[in-house]
Amino acid sequence: DVVYYKREVVHGCGAINIMIGYSKSKGRIIDVYGIANSNGGCTLNITAQLVYISHILRTSNLQDIERAINGLTACPSYVIGKSTKGIKSGKNCATAILIALREFEKYISGNEDSTHEEVSLLEEGVPCKKCGTPLPQKEGCHSCPKCGVVNCS
């Protein structure tokens, strides 16, 4: 019963397209993954942060994520991006992801103050882990029509 929502998160080096997995039966976010479109070590660091955040979500909540990333230092690119790219708040990619997850919680609960209009429901299937395109399922496999990735269960 997990529904995925796509959200672009702008950060100091570029943007992250994250997929937020929301379980209707559990009434909470249970998964998040994404595709970073930045250069250098940022891509690997963002991927690792998303794996850690997703692991925490499976067993806990956003408050535990906040406690886990609270001591991370500010990224220089992120600080510069706040003045040049219109980044609203946060101090690094992990906090940018957390902010997006909190905005999603507001959106899903019907909070009128939420600014989460860019979230769109992907009804066609599970999203591709490489590019985010909804994957149609054919005979136990998911095949991405955009980037060609095939995942068989």
PDB file of N, CA and C in Angstrom, residues 75-140:
ATOM      1  N   CYS A  75      27.570  22.912   4.861  1.00  0.00           N
ATOM      2  CA  CYS A  75      28.306  22.718   3.616  1.00  0.00           C
ATOM      3  C   CYS A  75      28.525  24.094   2.981  1.00  0.00           C
ATOM      4  N   PRO A  76      29.755  24.433   2.596  1.00  0.00           N
ATOM      5  CA  PRO A  76      30.003  25.749   1.990  1.00  0.00           C
ATOM      6  C   PRO A  76      29.156  26.003   0.744  1.00  0.00           C
ATOM      7  N   SER A  77      28.982  24.985  -0.105  1.00  0.00           N
ATOM      8  CA  SER A  77      28.165  25.155  -1.314  1.00  0.00           C
ATOM      9  C   SER A  77      26.711  25.424  -0.955  1.00  0.00           C
ATOM     10  N   TYR A  78      26.237  24.801   0.105  1.00  0.00           N
ATOM     11  CA  TYR A  78      24.862  24.990   0.542  1.00  0.00           C
ATOM     12  C   TYR A  78      24.665  26.412   1.063  1.00  0.00           C
ATOM     13  N   VAL A  79      25.621  26.894   1.835  1.00  0.00           N
ATOM     14  CA  VAL A  79      25.539  28.252   2.388  1.00  0.00           C
ATOM     15  C   VAL A  79      25.532  29.272   1.247  1.00  0.00           C
ATOM     16  N   ILE A  80      26.397  29.083   0.258  1.00  0.00           N
ATOM     17  CA  ILE A  80      26.429  29.990  -0.906  1.00  0.00           C
ATOM     18  C   ILE A  80      25.118  29.883  -1.682  1.00  0.00           C
ATOM     19  N   GLY A  81      24.596  28.662  -1.821  1.00  0.00           N
ATOM     20  CA  GLY A  81      23.343  28.436  -2.537  1.00  0.00           C
ATOM     21  C   GLY A  81      22.160  29.136  -1.899  1.00  0.00           C
ATOM     22  N   LYS A  82      22.215  29.350  -0.594  1.00  0.00           N
ATOM     23  CA  LYS A  82      21.119  30.055   0.085  1.00  0.00           C
ATOM     24  C   LYS A  82      20.997  31.483  -0.433  1.00  0.00           C
ATOM     25  N   SER A  83      22.114  32.079  -0.830  1.00  0.00           N
ATOM     26  CA  SER A  83      22.035  33.448  -1.338  1.00  0.00           C
ATOM     27  C   SER A  83      21.921  33.502  -2.861  1.00  0.00           C
ATOM     28  N   THR A  84      22.367  32.465  -3.567  1.00  0.00           N
ATOM     29  CA  THR A  84      22.364  32.520  -5.025  1.00  0.00           C
ATOM     30  C   THR A  84      21.273  31.679  -5.690  1.00  0.00           C
ATOM     31  N   LYS A  85      20.773  30.658  -5.009  1.00  0.00           N
ATOM     32  CA  LYS A  85      19.791  29.753  -5.619  1.00  0.00           C
ATOM     33  C   LYS A  85      18.427  29.811  -4.947  1.00  0.00           C
ATOM     34  N   GLY A  86      18.274  30.673  -3.967  1.00  0.00           N
ATOM     35  CA  GLY A  86      16.984  30.801  -3.310  1.00  0.00           C
ATOM     36  C   GLY A  86      16.642  29.669  -2.357  1.00  0.00           C
ATOM     37  N   ILE A  87      17.656  28.973  -1.857  1.00  0.00           N
ATOM     38  CA  ILE A  87      17.416  27.915  -0.885  1.00  0.00           C
ATOM     39  C   ILE A  87      16.924  28.582   0.393  1.00  0.00           C
ATOM     40  N   LYS A  88      15.792  28.087   0.932  1.00  0.00           N
ATOM     41  CA  LYS A  88      15.145  28.759   2.053  1.00  0.00           C
ATOM     42  C   LYS A  88      15.822  28.522   3.397  1.00  0.00           C
ATOM     43  N   SER A  89      16.107  27.272   3.712  1.00  0.00           N
ATOM     44  CA  SER A  89      16.658  26.982   5.032  1.00  0.00           C
ATOM     45  C   SER A  89      17.490  25.711   4.973  1.00  0.00           C
ATOM     46  N   GLY A  90      18.094  25.397   6.106  1.00  0.00           N
ATOM     47  CA  GLY A  90      18.960  24.229   6.186  1.00  0.00           C
ATOM     48  C   GLY A  90      20.416  24.628   6.109  1.00  0.00           C
ATOM     49  N   LYS A  91      21.281  23.624   6.261  1.00  0.00           N
ATOM     50  CA  LYS A  91      22.711  23.923   6.215  1.00  0.00           C
ATOM     51  C   LYS A  91      23.510  22.915   5.405  1.00  0.00           C
ATOM     52  N   ASN A  92      22.844  21.840   4.943  1.00  0.00           N
ATOM     53  CA  ASN A  92      23.501  20.825   4.118  1.00  0.00           C
ATOM     54  C   ASN A  92      22.426  19.976   3.450  1.00  0.00           C
ATOM     55  N   CYS A  93      22.842  19.020   2.636  1.00  0.00           N
ATOM     56  CA  CYS A  93      21.871  18.200   1.895  1.00  0.00           C
ATOM     57  C   CYS A  93      20.978  17.378   2.813  1.00  0.00           C
ATOM     58  N   ALA A  94      21.529  16.861   3.891  1.00  0.00           N
ATOM     59  CA  ALA A  94      20.718  16.058   4.814  1.00  0.00           C
ATOM     60  C   ALA A  94      19.585  16.896   5.404  1.00  0.00           C
ATOM     61  N   THR A  95      19.868  18.145   5.774  1.00  0.00           N
ATOM     62  CA  THR A  95      18.792  18.991   6.311  1.00  0.00           C
ATOM     63  C   THR A  95      17.805  19.375   5.214  1.00  0.00           C
ATOM     64  N   ALA A  96      18.277  19.524   3.971  1.00  0.00           N
ATOM     65  CA  ALA A  96      17.369  19.823   2.855  1.00  0.00           C
ATOM     66  C   ALA A  96      16.383  18.672   2.653  1.00  0.00           C
ATOM     67  N   ILE A  97      16.866  17.446   2.755  1.00  0.00           N
ATOM     68  CA  ILE A  97      15.996  16.272   2.624  1.00  0.00           C
ATOM     69  C   ILE A  97      15.003  16.233   3.779  1.00  0.00           C
ATOM     70  N   LEU A  98      15.480  16.477   5.000  1.00  0.00           N
ATOM     71  CA  LEU A  98      14.597  16.486   6.158  1.00  0.00           C
ATOM     72  C   LEU A  98      13.506  17.543   6.013  1.00  0.00           C
ATOM     73  N   ILE A  99      13.859  18.728   5.540  1.00  0.00           N
ATOM     74  CA  ILE A  99      12.880  19.800   5.338  1.00  0.00           C
ATOM     75  C   ILE A  99      11.826  19.359   4.322  1.00  0.00           C
ATOM     76  N   ALA A 100      12.253  18.713   3.240  1.00  0.00           N
ATOM     77  CA  ALA A 100      11.307  18.227   2.230  1.00  0.00           C
ATOM     78  C   ALA A 100      10.366  17.177   2.819  1.00  0.00           C
ATOM     79  N   LEU A 101      10.892  16.309   3.680  1.00  0.00           N
ATOM     80  CA  LEU A 101      10.050  15.290   4.318  1.00  0.00           C
ATOM     81  C   LEU A 101       9.044  15.922   5.272  1.00  0.00           C
ATOM     82  N   ARG A 102       9.472  16.945   5.996  1.00  0.00           N
ATOM     83  CA  ARG A 102       8.547  17.649   6.897  1.00  0.00           C
ATOM     84  C   ARG A 102       7.452  18.368   6.098  1.00  0.00           C
ATOM     85  N   GLU A 103       7.830  18.992   4.975  1.00  0.00           N
ATOM     86  CA  GLU A 103       6.835  19.644   4.118  1.00  0.00           C
ATOM     87  C   GLU A 103       5.851  18.616   3.574  1.00  0.00           C
ATOM     88  N   PHE A 104       6.357  17.429   3.236  1.00  0.00           N
ATOM     89  CA  PHE A 104       5.471  16.373   2.749  1.00  0.00           C
ATOM     90  C   PHE A 104       4.483  15.941   3.828  1.00  0.00           C
ATOM     91  N   GLU A 105       4.951  15.828   5.060  1.00  0.00           N
ATOM     92  CA  GLU A 105       4.035  15.484   6.156  1.00  0.00           C
ATOM     93  C   GLU A 105       2.907  16.510   6.263  1.00  0.00           C
ATOM     94  N   LYS A 106       3.243  17.792   6.126  1.00  0.00           N
ATOM     95  CA  LYS A 106       2.222  18.842   6.160  1.00  0.00           C
ATOM     96  C   LYS A 106       1.256  18.670   4.992  1.00  0.00           C
ATOM     97  N   TYR A 107       1.798  18.396   3.816  1.00  0.00           N
ATOM     98  CA  TYR A 107       0.988  18.203   2.620  1.00  0.00           C
ATOM     99  C   TYR A 107       0.011  17.044   2.799  1.00  0.00           C
ATOM    100  N   ILE A 108       0.515  15.917   3.253  1.00  0.00           N
ATOM    101  CA  ILE A 108      -0.302  14.706   3.360  1.00  0.00           C
ATOM    102  C   ILE A 108      -1.364  14.825   4.454  1.00  0.00           C
ATOM    103  N   SER A 109      -1.085  15.654   5.479  1.00  0.00           N
ATOM    104  CA  SER A 109      -2.063  15.832   6.557  1.00  0.00           C
ATOM    105  C   SER A 109      -3.107  16.895   6.217  1.00  0.00           C
ATOM    106  N   GLY A 110      -2.942  17.562   5.060  1.00  0.00           N
ATOM    107  CA  GLY A 110      -3.920  18.560   4.633  1.00  0.00           C
ATOM    108  C   GLY A 110      -3.687  19.925   5.223  1.00  0.00           C
ATOM    109  N   ASN A 111      -2.498  20.164   5.783  1.00  0.00           N
ATOM    110  CA  ASN A 111      -2.173  21.457   6.360  1.00  0.00           C
ATOM    111  C   ASN A 111      -2.177  22.518   5.261  1.00  0.00           C
ATOM    112  N   GLU A 112      -2.966  23.546   5.424  1.00  0.00           N
ATOM    113  CA  GLU A 112      -3.096  24.599   4.417  1.00  0.00           C
ATOM    114  C   GLU A 112      -1.812  25.400   4.230  1.00  0.00           C
ATOM    115  N   ASP A 113      -0.933  25.413   5.229  1.00  0.00           N
ATOM    116  CA  ASP A 113       0.303  26.188   5.142  1.00  0.00           C
ATOM    117  C   ASP A 113       1.374  25.495   4.302  1.00  0.00           C
ATOM    118  N   SER A 114       1.118  24.284   3.862  1.00  0.00           N
ATOM    119  CA  SER A 114       2.106  23.524   3.119  1.00  0.00           C
ATOM    120  C   SER A 114       2.337  24.113   1.734  1.00  0.00           C
ATOM    121  N   THR A 115       3.580  24.108   1.303  1.00  0.00           N
ATOM    122  CA  THR A 115       3.942  24.549  -0.039  1.00  0.00           C
ATOM    123  C   THR A 115       4.506  23.363  -0.809  1.00  0.00           C
ATOM    124  N   HIS A 116       3.741  22.326  -0.900  1.00  0.00           N
ATOM    125  CA  HIS A 116       4.206  21.085  -1.512  1.00  0.00           C
ATOM    126  C   HIS A 116       3.480  20.781  -2.815  1.00  0.00           C
ATOM    127  N   GLU A 117       3.115  21.805  -3.563  1.00  0.00           N
ATOM    128  CA  GLU A 117       2.344  21.610  -4.800  1.00  0.00           C
ATOM    129  C   GLU A 117       3.080  20.778  -5.837  1.00  0.00           C
ATOM    130  N   GLU A 118       4.403  20.811  -5.820  1.00  0.00           N
ATOM    131  CA  GLU A 118       5.160  20.109  -6.844  1.00  0.00           C
ATOM    132  C   GLU A 118       5.158  18.593  -6.676  1.00  0.00           C
ATOM    133  N   VAL A 119       4.581  18.092  -5.613  1.00  0.00           N
ATOM    134  CA  VAL A 119       4.489  16.650  -5.403  1.00  0.00           C
ATOM    135  C   VAL A 119       3.421  16.097  -6.324  1.00  0.00           C
ATOM    136  N   SER A 120       3.776  15.049  -7.054  1.00  0.00           N
ATOM    137  CA  SER A 120       2.781  14.417  -7.912  1.00  0.00           C
ATOM    138  C   SER A 120       2.736  12.928  -7.635  1.00  0.00           C
ATOM    139  N   LEU A 121       1.544  12.392  -7.591  1.00  0.00           N
ATOM    140  CA  LEU A 121       1.339  10.976  -7.321  1.00  0.00           C
ATOM    141  C   LEU A 121       1.726  10.159  -8.544  1.00  0.00           C
ATOM    142  N   LEU A 122       2.510   9.126  -8.324  1.00  0.00           N
ATOM    143  CA  LEU A 122       2.890   8.230  -9.408  1.00  0.00           C
ATOM    144  C   LEU A 122       2.012   6.989  -9.332  1.00  0.00           C
ATOM    145  N   GLU A 123       0.993   6.932 -10.178  1.00  0.00           N
ATOM    146  CA  GLU A 123       0.052   5.833 -10.116  1.00  0.00           C
ATOM    147  C   GLU A 123       0.433   4.674 -11.034  1.00  0.00           C
ATOM    148  N   GLU A 124       1.338   4.905 -11.997  1.00  0.00           N
ATOM    149  CA  GLU A 124       1.637   3.900 -12.991  1.00  0.00           C
ATOM    150  C   GLU A 124       2.402   2.709 -12.429  1.00  0.00           C
ATOM    151  N   GLY A 125       3.194   2.893 -11.399  1.00  0.00           N
ATOM    152  CA  GLY A 125       3.972   1.791 -10.848  1.00  0.00           C
ATOM    153  C   GLY A 125       5.070   2.292  -9.942  1.00  0.00           C
ATOM    154  N   VAL A 126       5.934   1.386  -9.544  1.00  0.00           N
ATOM    155  CA  VAL A 126       7.074   1.709  -8.696  1.00  0.00           C
ATOM    156  C   VAL A 126       8.017   2.611  -9.482  1.00  0.00           C
ATOM    157  N   PRO A 127       8.567   3.660  -8.868  1.00  0.00           N
ATOM    158  CA  PRO A 127       9.468   4.544  -9.604  1.00  0.00           C
ATOM    159  C   PRO A 127      10.853   3.924  -9.794  1.00  0.00           C
ATOM    160  N   CYS A 128      11.477   4.205 -10.932  1.00  0.00           N
ATOM    161  CA  CYS A 128      12.834   3.745 -11.243  1.00  0.00           C
ATOM    162  C   CYS A 128      13.812   4.367 -10.256  1.00  0.00           C
ATOM    163  N   LYS A 129      14.707   3.552  -9.714  1.00  0.00           N
ATOM    164  CA  LYS A 129      15.668   4.064  -8.739  1.00  0.00           C
ATOM    165  C   LYS A 129      16.765   4.882  -9.391  1.00  0.00           C
ATOM    166  N   LYS A 130      16.899   4.814 -10.723  1.00  0.00           N
ATOM    167  CA  LYS A 130      17.920   5.595 -11.408  1.00  0.00           C
ATOM    168  C   LYS A 130      17.399   6.960 -11.859  1.00  0.00           C
ATOM    169  N   CYS A 131      16.201   6.977 -12.476  1.00  0.00           N
ATOM    170  CA  CYS A 131      15.725   8.239 -13.044  1.00  0.00           C
ATOM    171  C   CYS A 131      14.374   8.714 -12.508  1.00  0.00           C
ATOM    172  N   GLY A 132      13.658   7.866 -11.732  1.00  0.00           N
ATOM    173  CA  GLY A 132      12.394   8.279 -11.129  1.00  0.00           C
ATOM    174  C   GLY A 132      11.157   8.066 -11.980  1.00  0.00           C
ATOM    175  N   THR A 133      11.328   7.563 -13.199  1.00  0.00           N
ATOM    176  CA  THR A 133      10.185   7.305 -14.073  1.00  0.00           C
ATOM    177  C   THR A 133       9.353   6.145 -13.521  1.00  0.00           C
ATOM    178  N   PRO A 134       8.007   6.257 -13.533  1.00  0.00           N
ATOM    179  CA  PRO A 134       7.181   5.134 -13.083  1.00  0.00           C
ATOM    180  C   PRO A 134       7.429   3.896 -13.948  1.00  0.00           C
ATOM    181  N   LEU A 135       7.578   2.749 -13.295  1.00  0.00           N
ATOM    182  CA  LEU A 135       7.904   1.520 -14.000  1.00  0.00           C
ATOM    183  C   LEU A 135       6.687   0.620 -14.155  1.00  0.00           C
ATOM    184  N   PRO A 136       6.320   0.289 -15.387  1.00  0.00           N
ATOM    185  CA  PRO A 136       5.255  -0.687 -15.574  1.00  0.00           C
ATOM    186  C   PRO A 136       5.786  -2.086 -15.247  1.00  0.00           C
ATOM    187  N   GLN A 137       4.961  -2.910 -14.646  1.00  0.00           N
ATOM    188  CA  GLN A 137       5.394  -4.257 -14.295  1.00  0.00           C
ATOM    189  C   GLN A 137       4.957  -5.233 -15.379  1.00  0.00           C
ATOM    190  N   LYS A 138       5.900  -6.067 -15.821  1.00  0.00           N
ATOM    191  CA  LYS A 138       5.617  -7.073 -16.837  1.00  0.00           C
ATOM    192  C   LYS A 138       6.230  -8.388 -16.396  1.00  0.00           C
ATOM    193  N   GLU A 139       5.389  -9.364 -16.079  1.00  0.00           N
ATOM    194  CA  GLU A 139       5.821 -10.715 -15.719  1.00  0.00           C
ATOM    195  C   GLU A 139       6.867 -10.730 -14.608  1.00  0.00           C
ATOM    196  N   GLY A 140       6.623 -10.015 -13.525  1.00  0.00           N
ATOM    197  CA  GLY A 140       7.513 -10.032 -12.372  1.00  0.00           C
ATOM    198  C   GLY A 140       8.702  -9.092 -12.463  1.00  0.00           C
TER     199      GLY A 140
END
